[in-house]
């Protein structure tokens, strides 16, 4: 909506509620009388409405099927540490899945965001141009690798090789509780999943951050340089503040992928319905992994129960995105539109 | 215009590439078929007795991964004998097979455990005039595979196995294991027990065995879902076998054919008989021979004696069934199902099993299976 303001005639009403804008657009297209305008208006309006209807229908479908499952559930949907909708009585709860999804995504973000920002800064401000292109290309290529390939690589390569790191963490950091390995077993843990997810969300965070860093007005950087700032000071004082909201949106895009990643997690994780703060222990589960593992052989109620868990993931994603929008809105003074 | 012509050219090139690719792939496929016919001379003669009467078109089936390797051989032999018939057995899990069967998407399902009453009730929607029945078709030992460098020929008994999978025994040199393996040096290494992550008939059969023989150490119901806390999970028989193969100190359970095909050593069971029993298809046959039919009517679900102490009878066995409708099968697949199951239940079909690490179904029960298959409609 904001982007339409510059091309609007001076006498049109200022951008306000959607109705005002579409009204103005309709009046304008009627005025010129060109068929193309009308078609384009109909198309774009249709697309916008289609998106809303699509999201609403997904939500309605999930809610309806979830309600059926929840009515049958004999356990507590939020606190039961079990998933047995085929049992008698049917019992299932999402506590373990919510914990696993959030923890693995947080680990992924903690690793991926700093690395991605580093790569993006290197590509946009440090690397010689000859090197920057290929590196950017390779990072983008990481996004094209199917997740099942990451899963296979993770299970056959990453898991065996992380055992050493796990033992090292256990040896030196077992006092942190989370790095204490109490259960013997290979590294098919939430921690490993977090590392794998970090690699998977790197490209999206990197490429969006890189684009944002390249948008930093040259005048800002040159002004800082003119004041005698070093390159690091330029980055710290002009590039990072300017790019902050962009990096946050990029991270949220990545977080969306991490929350919903299915096949790679299902291949690498050794699932169990227990919550453990010891992240190196095998076990745990995520929403998407649980749905993928259980959907094929679930009975009618089992499917509805999985759909109910899917609804929770849907809401979680909405909350995360909403939160991100609020953070970005608060930092609007730095966003690209106002620069 | 120019742009369009260029696009057209590109499309033609892509199309040509796709066609060539398809041709190359098909060529590979047919090569494979001829070579397998050529090398498996013994099997090819067996295949010549197959009656293809009425079989036609495509038959989809799905289910138990425990009988996958047997099914692969059967399908290969059958399709070599009956040209124009295509059988596609999707090896997933018993649970998935039954779900697919009750949705009417497959001609028959493979399952490691007999249909539950509620599943039979559900099957009546698909079998218009009848219900789903179990036909025991493949027997086999559930092997306890392990990976422990320097130790071969390990012996365990039911309580020890229960305690291992229940996380009560966590070291390979635990006194209970040492006592069963006198004279062998067992390392001071942690035991990593692997179980199936998804619902599985193999899990249920192990649970039935442990419940029947080590009730004190295995207080769980025999369900398809893994009941015990702790341990590590992997997906499918192949997933568990792969983990056992990869991890030193691991132990897991799967169909014997997965152990033989990947040369994973298996545990001999101390059943109380004079000598520990090895997991072999003959030993499994001895245990299955004592099974009784517990199904009613045309249903041939079996009751196994897990607590057997007979000499050389390997007690952890599973019988995998083919689930079909006793009447009211879909008309377009009925003749193919009948023809294929007639082959799998025949002497040739059953003989294939022992070569692949499975156990044939005992003769009296097999006779009933053939009778039932002949009467399918």
XYZ file of C-alpha atoms in Angstrom:
716
model
C 0.000 0.000 0.000
C 2.756 2.375 0.913
C 4.541 1.788 -2.355
C 1.506 2.906 -4.360
C 1.510 6.401 -2.873
C 4.137 8.029 -5.096
C 2.321 7.193 -8.329
C -1.066 8.268 -7.122
C -2.436 11.558 -8.431
C -2.179 14.463 -6.042
C -5.929 14.716 -5.526
C -6.431 11.088 -4.456
C -7.072 10.431 -0.768
C -4.036 9.601 1.367
C -3.346 5.890 1.868
C -5.599 4.693 4.622
C -7.803 1.658 5.104
C -7.782 -0.844 2.271
C -11.210 0.213 1.097
C -10.117 3.778 0.427
C -7.154 2.692 -1.649
C -9.029 0.171 -3.755
C -11.760 2.732 -4.242
C -9.233 5.218 -5.520
C -7.696 2.604 -7.792
C -11.075 1.628 -9.170
C -11.979 5.253 -9.843
C -8.700 5.807 -11.623
C -8.952 2.723 -13.807
C -12.536 3.637 -14.692
C -11.374 7.101 -15.579
C -8.729 6.021 -18.064
C -11.010 3.315 -19.358
C -8.171 1.050 -20.373
C -8.993 -2.642 -20.356
C -5.512 -3.585 -19.138
C -5.967 -1.590 -15.966
C -9.214 -3.297 -15.187
C -7.803 -6.748 -15.792
C -4.765 -6.013 -13.704
C -6.869 -4.620 -10.880
C -9.105 -7.675 -10.917
C -6.106 -9.984 -11.010
C -4.260 -8.349 -8.178
C -7.351 -7.938 -6.050
C -8.249 -11.567 -6.739
C -4.776 -12.712 -5.720
C -4.980 -10.769 -2.489
C -8.369 -12.184 -1.602
C -7.276 -15.672 -2.688
C -4.409 -15.538 -0.190
C -6.711 -14.560 2.654
C -9.216 -17.261 1.756
C -6.425 -19.829 1.502
C -5.007 -19.030 4.933
C -8.486 -18.967 6.454
C -9.414 -22.304 4.927
C -6.208 -23.920 6.212
C -6.970 -22.584 9.666
C -10.598 -23.708 9.541
C -9.650 -27.190 8.321
C -7.005 -27.621 11.003
C -9.278 -26.310 13.733
C -12.181 -28.518 12.697
C -10.151 -31.740 12.560
C -8.235 -30.806 15.700
C -11.484 -30.266 17.589
C -12.601 -33.806 16.687
C -9.335 -35.229 18.053
C -9.318 -33.119 21.202
C -12.830 -34.248 22.083
C -11.600 -37.858 22.138
C -8.324 -37.253 23.949
C -8.214 -38.789 27.423
C -4.877 -37.225 28.251
C -4.023 -33.563 28.587
C -3.163 -32.178 25.170
C -0.669 -29.721 26.635
C 1.056 -31.733 29.345
C 0.866 -35.438 28.459
C 4.240 -36.989 27.618
C 2.877 -39.609 25.279
C 1.492 -40.011 21.787
C -0.853 -42.951 21.570
C -4.083 -41.965 19.838
C -4.582 -45.594 18.765
C -4.485 -46.728 22.385
C -7.428 -47.482 24.587
C -8.128 -44.885 25.931
C -6.495 -42.586 23.344
C -3.860 -40.393 24.969
C -1.678 -37.785 23.326
C 0.007 -34.526 24.215
C 2.271 -32.011 22.555
C 4.568 -31.049 25.430
C 7.538 -33.026 24.098
C 7.005 -31.827 20.541
C 6.701 -28.186 21.533
C 9.848 -28.443 23.630
C 11.789 -30.210 20.882
C 10.658 -27.829 18.154
C 11.484 -24.715 20.146
C 14.809 -26.002 21.479
C 16.114 -27.276 18.142
C 15.086 -24.035 16.429
C 16.691 -21.893 19.125
C 19.944 -23.838 18.771
C 19.733 -23.452 14.999
C 19.184 -19.693 15.296
C 21.964 -19.242 17.838
C 24.415 -20.865 15.440
C 23.078 -19.712 12.086
C 22.376 -16.014 12.622
C 25.886 -14.909 13.689
C 27.490 -17.043 10.999
C 25.057 -15.796 8.356
C 25.622 -12.167 9.304
C 29.357 -12.807 9.128
C 29.100 -14.358 5.682
C 26.828 -11.552 4.502
C 29.231 -8.872 5.763
C 32.178 -10.656 4.204
C 30.415 -10.891 0.844
C 29.129 -7.319 0.903
C 32.024 -5.437 2.501
C 35.235 -7.447 2.779
C 35.571 -9.966 -0.019
C 37.234 -8.983 -3.289
C 34.595 -8.810 -5.950
C 35.936 -11.873 -7.736
C 35.486 -13.956 -4.610
C 32.204 -12.432 -3.416
C 30.203 -13.633 -6.414
C 31.124 -17.312 -6.183
C 30.710 -17.375 -2.384
C 27.276 -15.809 -2.623
C 26.398 -18.307 -5.324
C 27.541 -21.284 -3.251
C 25.615 -20.086 -0.210
C 22.480 -19.716 -2.305
C 23.100 -23.182 -3.681
C 22.847 -24.593 -0.166
C 19.174 -23.651 -0.248
C 18.650 -25.795 -3.320
C 19.764 -29.011 -1.588
C 16.648 -31.051 -0.727
C 16.138 -31.590 2.971
C 16.228 -35.373 2.697
C 19.775 -35.019 1.362
C 20.644 -33.037 4.481
C 18.994 -35.823 6.442
C 21.102 -38.536 4.832
C 24.268 -36.487 5.169
C 23.379 -35.755 8.773
C 22.680 -39.377 9.662
C 25.699 -40.877 7.917
C 28.320 -38.160 8.369
C 27.350 -35.548 10.924
C 26.075 -37.923 13.623
C 29.215 -40.111 13.837
C 31.509 -37.083 13.628
C 29.651 -35.142 16.299
C 30.280 -37.838 18.885
C 33.698 -36.396 19.535
C 32.282 -32.904 20.015
C 29.629 -34.315 22.324
C 32.202 -36.028 24.509
C 34.277 -32.847 24.594
C 31.262 -30.737 25.569
C 30.310 -33.296 28.190
C 33.845 -33.304 29.574
C 34.321 -29.556 29.908
C 30.790 -28.182 30.100
C 28.836 -30.825 31.956
C 28.428 -28.265 34.772
C 26.034 -26.327 32.518
C 23.505 -29.158 32.857
C 22.426 -28.854 29.222
C 25.754 -30.240 27.985
C 25.838 -33.044 30.531
C 25.436 -36.338 28.716
C 23.653 -38.677 31.090
C 22.483 -41.254 28.583
C 24.837 -43.239 26.479
C 24.187 -43.187 22.765
C 25.193 -41.779 19.433
C 24.610 -38.117 18.721
C 21.066 -38.464 17.413
C 19.972 -35.636 19.693
C 18.194 -32.293 19.561
C 21.617 -30.640 19.645
C 22.653 -32.406 16.436
C 19.316 -31.531 14.881
C 19.919 -27.898 15.828
C 23.301 -27.911 14.089
C 21.809 -29.495 10.984
C 18.954 -26.969 10.955
C 21.482 -24.161 11.327
C 23.214 -25.307 8.146
C 19.877 -25.561 6.382
C 18.712 -22.036 7.248
C 22.090 -20.403 6.557
C 21.407 -19.595 2.883
C 18.117 -17.798 3.443
C 19.428 -15.688 6.333
C 22.653 -14.972 4.489
C 21.179 -13.912 1.175
C 18.541 -11.623 2.663
C 21.085 -10.044 5.051
C 23.530 -9.594 2.189
C 20.943 -7.784 0.093
C 20.129 -5.517 3.024
C 23.799 -4.732 3.704
C 24.269 -3.862 0.036
C 21.387 -1.379 0.326
C 23.163 0.714 2.949
C 23.329 4.210 1.419
C 26.831 4.884 0.202
C 26.577 8.362 1.725
C 26.342 6.892 5.243
C 29.438 4.807 4.775
C 31.407 7.532 3.056
C 30.451 9.985 5.787
C 31.706 7.586 8.419
C 34.912 6.994 6.476
C 35.390 10.725 6.108
C 35.212 11.064 9.876
C 38.123 8.659 10.095
C 36.263 5.483 10.982
C 37.920 2.146 10.307
C 36.076 -0.419 8.223
C 34.862 -2.220 11.358
C 33.601 1.079 12.750
C 31.764 1.774 9.501
C 30.078 -1.593 9.740
C 29.260 -1.141 13.403
C 27.961 2.409 13.121
C 26.228 2.476 9.750
C 25.824 -0.960 8.194
C 24.590 -2.959 11.189
C 22.066 -0.397 12.485
C 20.744 0.113 8.979
C 20.470 -3.609 8.349
C 19.101 -4.617 11.742
C 15.456 -4.925 10.762
C 16.447 -6.713 7.571
C 18.530 -9.212 9.510
C 15.634 -9.764 11.888
C 13.234 -10.467 9.036
C 15.823 -12.750 7.450
C 16.213 -14.624 10.725
C 12.472 -15.020 11.017
C 12.314 -16.494 7.517
C 15.016 -18.923 8.587
C 13.248 -19.658 11.844
C 10.127 -20.481 9.853
C 12.051 -23.098 7.947
C 13.668 -24.474 11.097
C 10.320 -24.800 12.869
C 8.758 -26.676 10.012
C 11.658 -28.832 8.849
C 10.531 -32.419 8.584
C 12.567 -34.965 6.692
C 16.022 -33.963 7.865
C 14.884 -34.044 11.482
C 13.059 -37.341 11.032
C 16.192 -38.905 9.563
C 18.653 -37.665 12.151
C 16.721 -37.655 15.416
C 16.177 -40.700 17.595
C 12.654 -39.822 18.704
C 11.257 -40.474 22.156
C 8.448 -39.019 24.195
C 10.536 -37.694 27.035
C 11.654 -34.168 27.804
C 15.257 -33.857 28.866
C 17.225 -30.705 29.495
C 20.357 -32.691 28.643
C 20.495 -31.710 25.013
C 23.178 -34.219 24.067
C 21.038 -37.203 25.016
C 19.297 -38.899 22.121
C 15.564 -38.346 22.206
C 12.906 -35.697 21.947
C 10.838 -34.851 18.916
C 9.463 -32.009 16.830
C 5.990 -31.353 15.464
C 6.894 -31.877 11.843
C 9.069 -34.923 12.515
C 6.301 -36.533 14.574
C 3.726 -35.927 11.874
C 5.976 -37.391 9.197
C 6.789 -40.455 11.308
C 3.258 -41.204 12.431
C 0.967 -40.040 9.659
C 1.227 -43.029 7.329
C 0.071 -45.573 9.833
C -2.239 -43.472 11.955
C -5.898 -44.412 12.189
C -8.659 -41.862 11.763
C -8.270 -40.418 15.259
C -4.484 -40.580 14.979
C -4.602 -38.389 11.890
C -6.848 -35.884 13.594
C -4.496 -35.866 16.570
C -1.550 -35.164 14.272
C -3.561 -32.403 12.630
C -4.178 -30.935 16.085
C -0.418 -30.895 16.632
C -0.068 -29.306 13.199
C -2.451 -26.571 14.310
C -0.183 -25.816 17.249
C 2.786 -25.536 14.871
C 0.683 -23.245 12.652
C -0.137 -20.998 15.631
C 3.482 -21.067 16.790
C 4.637 -19.911 13.367
C 2.017 -17.153 13.332
C 3.148 -15.991 16.772
C 6.799 -15.947 15.729
C 6.037 -13.993 12.576
C 3.775 -11.592 14.431
C 6.463 -11.028 17.047
C 9.029 -10.375 14.362
C 6.771 -7.819 12.694
C 6.351 -6.003 15.986
C 10.106 -5.867 16.520
C 10.649 -4.580 12.989
C 7.865 -2.014 13.316
C 9.498 -0.625 16.447
C 12.785 -0.109 14.603
C 11.230 1.499 11.579
C 13.541 4.483 11.656
C 16.287 2.249 10.354
C 14.301 0.449 7.691
C 15.107 0.826 4.016
C 11.930 2.728 3.237
C 12.945 5.712 5.352
C 16.630 5.832 4.529
C 8.743 -13.570 -32.193
C 12.393 -14.279 -32.003
C 12.160 -14.801 -28.282
C 9.354 -17.246 -28.716
C 11.193 -19.263 -31.300
C 14.142 -19.482 -28.966
C 11.874 -20.750 -26.202
C 10.370 -23.248 -28.580
C 13.812 -24.542 -29.439
C 14.678 -24.807 -25.781
C 11.459 -26.705 -25.102
C 12.239 -29.108 -27.936
C 15.719 -29.650 -26.565
C 14.351 -30.326 -23.086
C 11.762 -32.682 -24.474
C 14.384 -34.548 -26.457
C 16.537 -34.799 -23.334
C 13.608 -36.155 -21.322
C 12.745 -38.728 -23.972
C 16.360 -39.850 -24.302
C 16.647 -40.050 -20.543
C 13.520 -42.125 -20.304
C 14.744 -44.433 -23.054
C 18.105 -44.877 -21.370
C 16.452 -45.643 -18.045
C 14.012 -48.117 -19.574
C 16.890 -49.800 -21.310
C 18.634 -50.215 -17.959
C 15.445 -51.628 -16.474
C 15.035 -54.312 -19.079
C 18.741 -55.191 -18.895
C 18.368 -55.783 -15.207
C 15.432 -58.099 -15.718
C 17.139 -60.300 -18.264
C 20.305 -60.588 -16.204
C 18.408 -61.557 -13.061
C 16.571 -64.207 -15.037
C 19.840 -65.455 -16.415
C 21.689 -65.726 -13.109
C 18.826 -67.079 -11.018
C 18.524 -70.250 -13.090
C 17.142 -72.302 -10.226
C 14.511 -69.723 -9.468
C 13.583 -69.373 -13.101
C 12.621 -73.051 -13.315
C 10.551 -72.673 -10.170
C 8.847 -69.723 -11.781
C 7.811 -71.809 -14.750
C 5.215 -73.646 -12.620
C 3.393 -70.445 -11.803
C -0.143 -70.284 -13.063
C -0.953 -66.821 -14.313
C -4.574 -67.574 -15.021
C -6.686 -64.440 -15.089
C -3.876 -62.231 -13.768
C -3.590 -58.903 -15.488
C -2.575 -55.321 -15.056
C -1.219 -53.681 -11.944
C -1.572 -54.869 -8.367
C -0.660 -52.572 -5.509
C 0.158 -53.969 -2.093
C 1.691 -52.479 0.984
C 2.709 -53.335 4.506
C 5.171 -55.172 6.731
C 8.829 -54.524 6.102
C 9.610 -57.831 7.808
C 8.443 -59.753 4.750
C 9.953 -57.328 2.263
C 12.850 -59.537 1.224
C 10.559 -62.544 0.696
C 8.094 -60.414 -1.197
C 10.863 -59.073 -3.439
C 11.812 -62.611 -4.470
C 8.219 -63.679 -5.007
C 7.375 -60.619 -7.055
C 10.479 -61.078 -9.180
C 9.753 -64.738 -9.887
C 6.083 -64.107 -10.462
C 6.569 -61.227 -12.825
C 9.164 -63.187 -14.769
C 6.610 -65.955 -15.307
C 3.554 -63.800 -15.927
C 4.309 -61.120 -18.438
C 1.987 -58.168 -18.460
C 1.336 -58.330 -14.734
C 2.907 -55.766 -12.462
C 2.950 -56.223 -8.706
C 4.118 -53.371 -6.548
C 4.641 -54.181 -2.860
C 5.437 -51.047 -0.904
C 7.353 -52.129 2.145
C 6.474 -49.726 4.927
C 5.063 -51.183 8.107
C 2.237 -53.435 9.186
C 0.255 -50.518 10.538
C 0.544 -48.601 7.295
C -0.381 -51.670 5.281
C -3.580 -52.217 7.238
C -4.509 -48.544 6.995
C -4.000 -48.694 3.231
C -6.022 -51.921 3.031
C -8.919 -50.445 4.956
C -8.884 -47.410 2.696
C -9.185 -49.698 -0.298
C -6.006 -48.475 -1.998
C -4.222 -51.850 -2.114
C -5.182 -55.329 -3.306
C -3.742 -56.947 -0.218
C -1.694 -55.866 2.783
C 1.233 -57.501 4.543
C 1.090 -57.489 8.319
C 3.203 -58.922 11.126
C 0.243 -59.200 13.426
C -3.306 -60.309 12.859
C -6.048 -57.737 12.379
C -7.526 -56.354 15.570
C -11.329 -56.609 16.035
C -11.798 -52.918 15.300
C -9.681 -53.239 12.159
C -11.819 -56.187 11.035
C -14.924 -54.073 11.634
C -13.446 -51.291 9.548
C -12.538 -53.722 6.752
C -16.209 -54.534 6.199
C -16.571 -51.170 4.463
C -14.054 -52.239 1.819
C -14.944 -55.927 1.592
C -18.495 -55.409 0.407
C -19.793 -58.863 1.221
C -17.163 -60.090 3.659
C -14.373 -58.991 5.945
C -10.580 -58.830 6.136
C -8.865 -62.137 6.953
C -5.279 -63.082 7.793
C -3.412 -65.618 5.676
C -0.140 -66.711 7.312
C 2.360 -66.686 4.463
C 5.855 -66.082 5.797
C 7.433 -67.163 9.048
C 10.683 -65.905 10.340
C 12.936 -65.442 13.292
C 13.258 -62.003 14.816
C 16.991 -61.802 15.258
C 18.622 -59.877 18.058
C 21.533 -58.345 16.182
C 24.501 -56.800 17.944
C 27.755 -55.065 17.184
C 30.518 -55.767 19.653
C 34.016 -55.983 18.262
C 35.864 -59.081 19.376
C 32.785 -60.946 20.555
C 31.063 -63.408 18.297
C 28.508 -66.019 19.209
C 26.846 -64.177 22.044
C 24.173 -65.944 24.105
C 21.372 -64.204 26.008
C 18.160 -65.311 27.668
C 14.772 -63.651 27.861
C 15.218 -61.814 31.198
C 18.586 -60.436 30.067
C 17.148 -59.235 26.755
C 14.252 -57.630 28.617
C 16.627 -55.865 31.006
C 18.850 -54.659 28.153
C 15.938 -53.137 26.241
C 14.529 -51.800 29.497
C 17.803 -50.039 30.411
C 18.330 -52.185 33.515
C 21.516 -53.659 32.076
C 23.694 -50.955 30.582
C 27.176 -52.508 30.254
C 28.295 -55.375 28.080
C 30.264 -56.875 30.969
C 27.233 -56.985 33.273
C 27.352 -60.124 35.480
C 24.105 -61.413 33.934
C 25.631 -61.390 30.445
C 28.973 -62.764 31.663
C 27.194 -65.657 33.343
C 25.505 -66.656 30.072
C 28.759 -66.364 28.123
C 31.339 -68.077 30.264
C 34.847 -68.073 28.881
C 34.309 -65.027 26.668
C 35.883 -61.703 27.449
C 33.226 -59.010 27.343
C 34.346 -55.393 27.149
C 33.446 -52.719 29.689
C 31.407 -50.893 27.097
C 28.011 -49.239 27.251
C 25.118 -51.041 25.588
C 23.277 -48.932 23.041
C 19.865 -50.479 22.545
C 17.999 -49.550 19.371
C 14.289 -50.001 18.808
C 11.811 -49.085 16.096
C 10.668 -45.484 16.094
C 7.373 -46.165 14.321
C 4.628 -48.667 15.114
C 5.789 -52.103 14.092
C 4.631 -55.701 14.169
C 8.219 -56.744 14.845
C 8.163 -54.695 18.036
C 4.885 -56.318 18.990
C 6.251 -59.827 18.426
C 9.325 -59.127 20.527
C 6.993 -57.712 23.176
C 4.848 -60.853 23.087
C 7.930 -63.033 23.488
C 9.324 -60.993 26.375
C 5.909 -60.757 28.001
C 5.472 -64.517 27.793
C 8.943 -65.461 29.030
C 10.188 -62.611 31.238
C 7.082 -61.043 32.705
C 8.921 -59.728 35.769
C 11.399 -57.752 33.679
C 9.016 -56.781 30.883
C 5.792 -55.476 32.437
C 4.505 -53.879 29.221
C 1.607 -54.743 26.974
C 2.696 -56.134 23.607
C 1.807 -53.222 21.351
C 3.135 -52.111 17.999
C 4.406 -48.979 19.677
C 7.689 -49.323 21.586
C 6.736 -49.309 25.276
C 9.941 -48.996 27.305
C 11.495 -45.663 28.247
C 15.010 -44.772 27.136
C 17.020 -46.419 24.412
C 17.378 -45.048 20.935
C 15.034 -45.269 18.025
C 15.462 -45.733 14.309
C 12.965 -45.948 11.512
C 12.146 -49.313 9.934
C 13.893 -52.676 10.192
C 16.503 -51.350 7.812
C 17.047 -48.270 9.969
C 17.612 -50.326 13.112
C 19.919 -52.704 11.240
C 21.872 -49.755 9.837
C 22.368 -48.277 13.301
C 23.492 -51.616 14.747
C 25.901 -52.015 11.861
C 27.280 -48.504 12.381
C 27.548 -48.214 16.168
C 29.996 -50.238 18.244
C 28.247 -51.575 21.322
C 24.820 -51.547 19.722
C 22.040 -54.102 19.967
C 18.727 -54.154 18.124
C 16.047 -56.441 16.770
C 14.946 -57.086 13.197
C 13.953 -59.811 10.805
C 16.776 -62.325 10.311
C 17.094 -61.507 6.605
C 18.336 -58.014 7.519
C 21.060 -59.591 9.637
C 22.143 -62.071 6.954
C 22.125 -59.519 4.153
C 24.308 -57.094 6.133
C 26.298 -59.788 7.986
C 25.312 -58.570 11.434
C 25.999 -61.211 14.128
C 22.907 -62.443 15.963
C 22.326 -63.528 19.544
C 21.663 -67.197 20.364
C 18.811 -67.608 22.828
C 19.099 -69.661 25.997
C 15.536 -70.995 26.088
C 16.115 -73.594 28.775
C 16.800 -76.243 26.144
C 20.066 -78.196 26.321
C 21.942 -75.779 24.081
C 21.396 -72.121 23.175
C 19.369 -71.796 19.983
C 20.696 -69.864 17.013
C 18.468 -67.638 14.926
C 18.081 -69.638 11.724
C 15.111 -70.311 9.511
C 15.067 -74.059 10.389
C 15.039 -73.277 14.103
C 12.222 -70.804 13.572
C 10.236 -73.397 11.627
C 10.488 -75.737 14.607
C 8.905 -73.090 16.823
C 6.231 -72.142 14.284
C 5.303 -75.812 13.803
C 3.782 -75.734 17.285
C 1.492 -72.835 16.389
C -2.271 -73.215 16.503
C -4.864 -71.466 14.372
C -6.817 -69.094 16.584
C -8.784 -67.333 13.848
C -12.369 -68.337 13.206
C -14.014 -69.071 9.886
C -11.674 -68.355 6.989
C -9.387 -66.279 9.172
C -6.149 -68.161 9.806
C -4.497 -65.981 12.454
C -2.009 -68.077 14.444
C -1.265 -68.436 18.117
C 2.457 -68.961 18.726
C 4.097 -70.630 21.714
C 6.792 -68.158 22.712
C 7.762 -70.011 25.879
C 8.767 -73.153 24.016
C 11.698 -75.111 25.414
C 11.850 -77.611 22.570
C 15.345 -78.504 21.384
C 16.513 -76.199 18.622
C 13.292 -74.179 18.506
C 14.068 -70.477 18.179
C 11.365 -68.768 20.220
C 11.331 -65.165 18.943
C 9.429 -65.785 15.764
C 6.934 -63.818 13.840
C 4.423 -64.961 11.317
C 3.562 -62.360 8.769
C 0.180 -62.451 7.135
C -1.281 -61.336 3.871
C -4.511 -59.519 4.617
C -7.267 -59.918 2.007
C -11.040 -59.853 1.906
C -12.566 -63.332 2.242
C -15.183 -62.188 -0.207
C -15.921 -58.914 -1.895
C -12.412 -58.264 -3.176
C -12.230 -55.603 -5.846
C -13.053 -57.204 -9.181
C -10.161 -55.633 -11.081
C -7.494 -57.048 -8.767
C -9.148 -60.241 -7.503
C -7.769 -62.579 -10.149
C -4.250 -61.190 -9.796
C -4.389 -61.454 -5.995
C -5.610 -65.050 -6.228
C -3.019 -66.031 -8.784
C -0.155 -64.366 -6.872
C -1.123 -65.750 -3.467
C -1.608 -69.199 -4.996
C 2.022 -68.978 -6.030
C 3.304 -67.676 -2.679
C 1.470 -70.450 -0.810
C 2.624 -73.133 -3.256
C 5.551 -75.486 -2.606
C 7.786 -73.454 -4.940
C 6.757 -70.219 -3.277
C 7.424 -71.531 0.205
C 10.727 -73.096 -0.832
C 12.059 -69.691 -1.821
C 11.674 -68.583 1.803
C 14.358 -70.648 3.503
C 16.958 -69.483 0.983
C 16.194 -65.890 2.005
C 16.424 -66.430 5.771
C 12.712 -66.906 6.362
C 10.798 -69.935 7.605
C 8.112 -71.705 5.562
C 4.638 -72.025 7.076
C 4.020 -75.532 8.542
C 2.393 -77.917 6.064
C -1.028 -78.361 7.721
C -1.556 -74.632 8.103
C -0.255 -73.999 4.610
C -2.849 -76.458 3.237
C -5.611 -74.380 4.819
C -4.098 -71.213 3.356
C -4.196 -72.708 -0.149
C -7.797 -73.767 0.331
C -8.771 -70.276 1.489
C -6.912 -68.577 -1.364
C -8.697 -70.795 -3.881
C -12.037 -69.743 -2.390
C -11.435 -65.981 -2.496
C -13.983 -64.048 -4.446
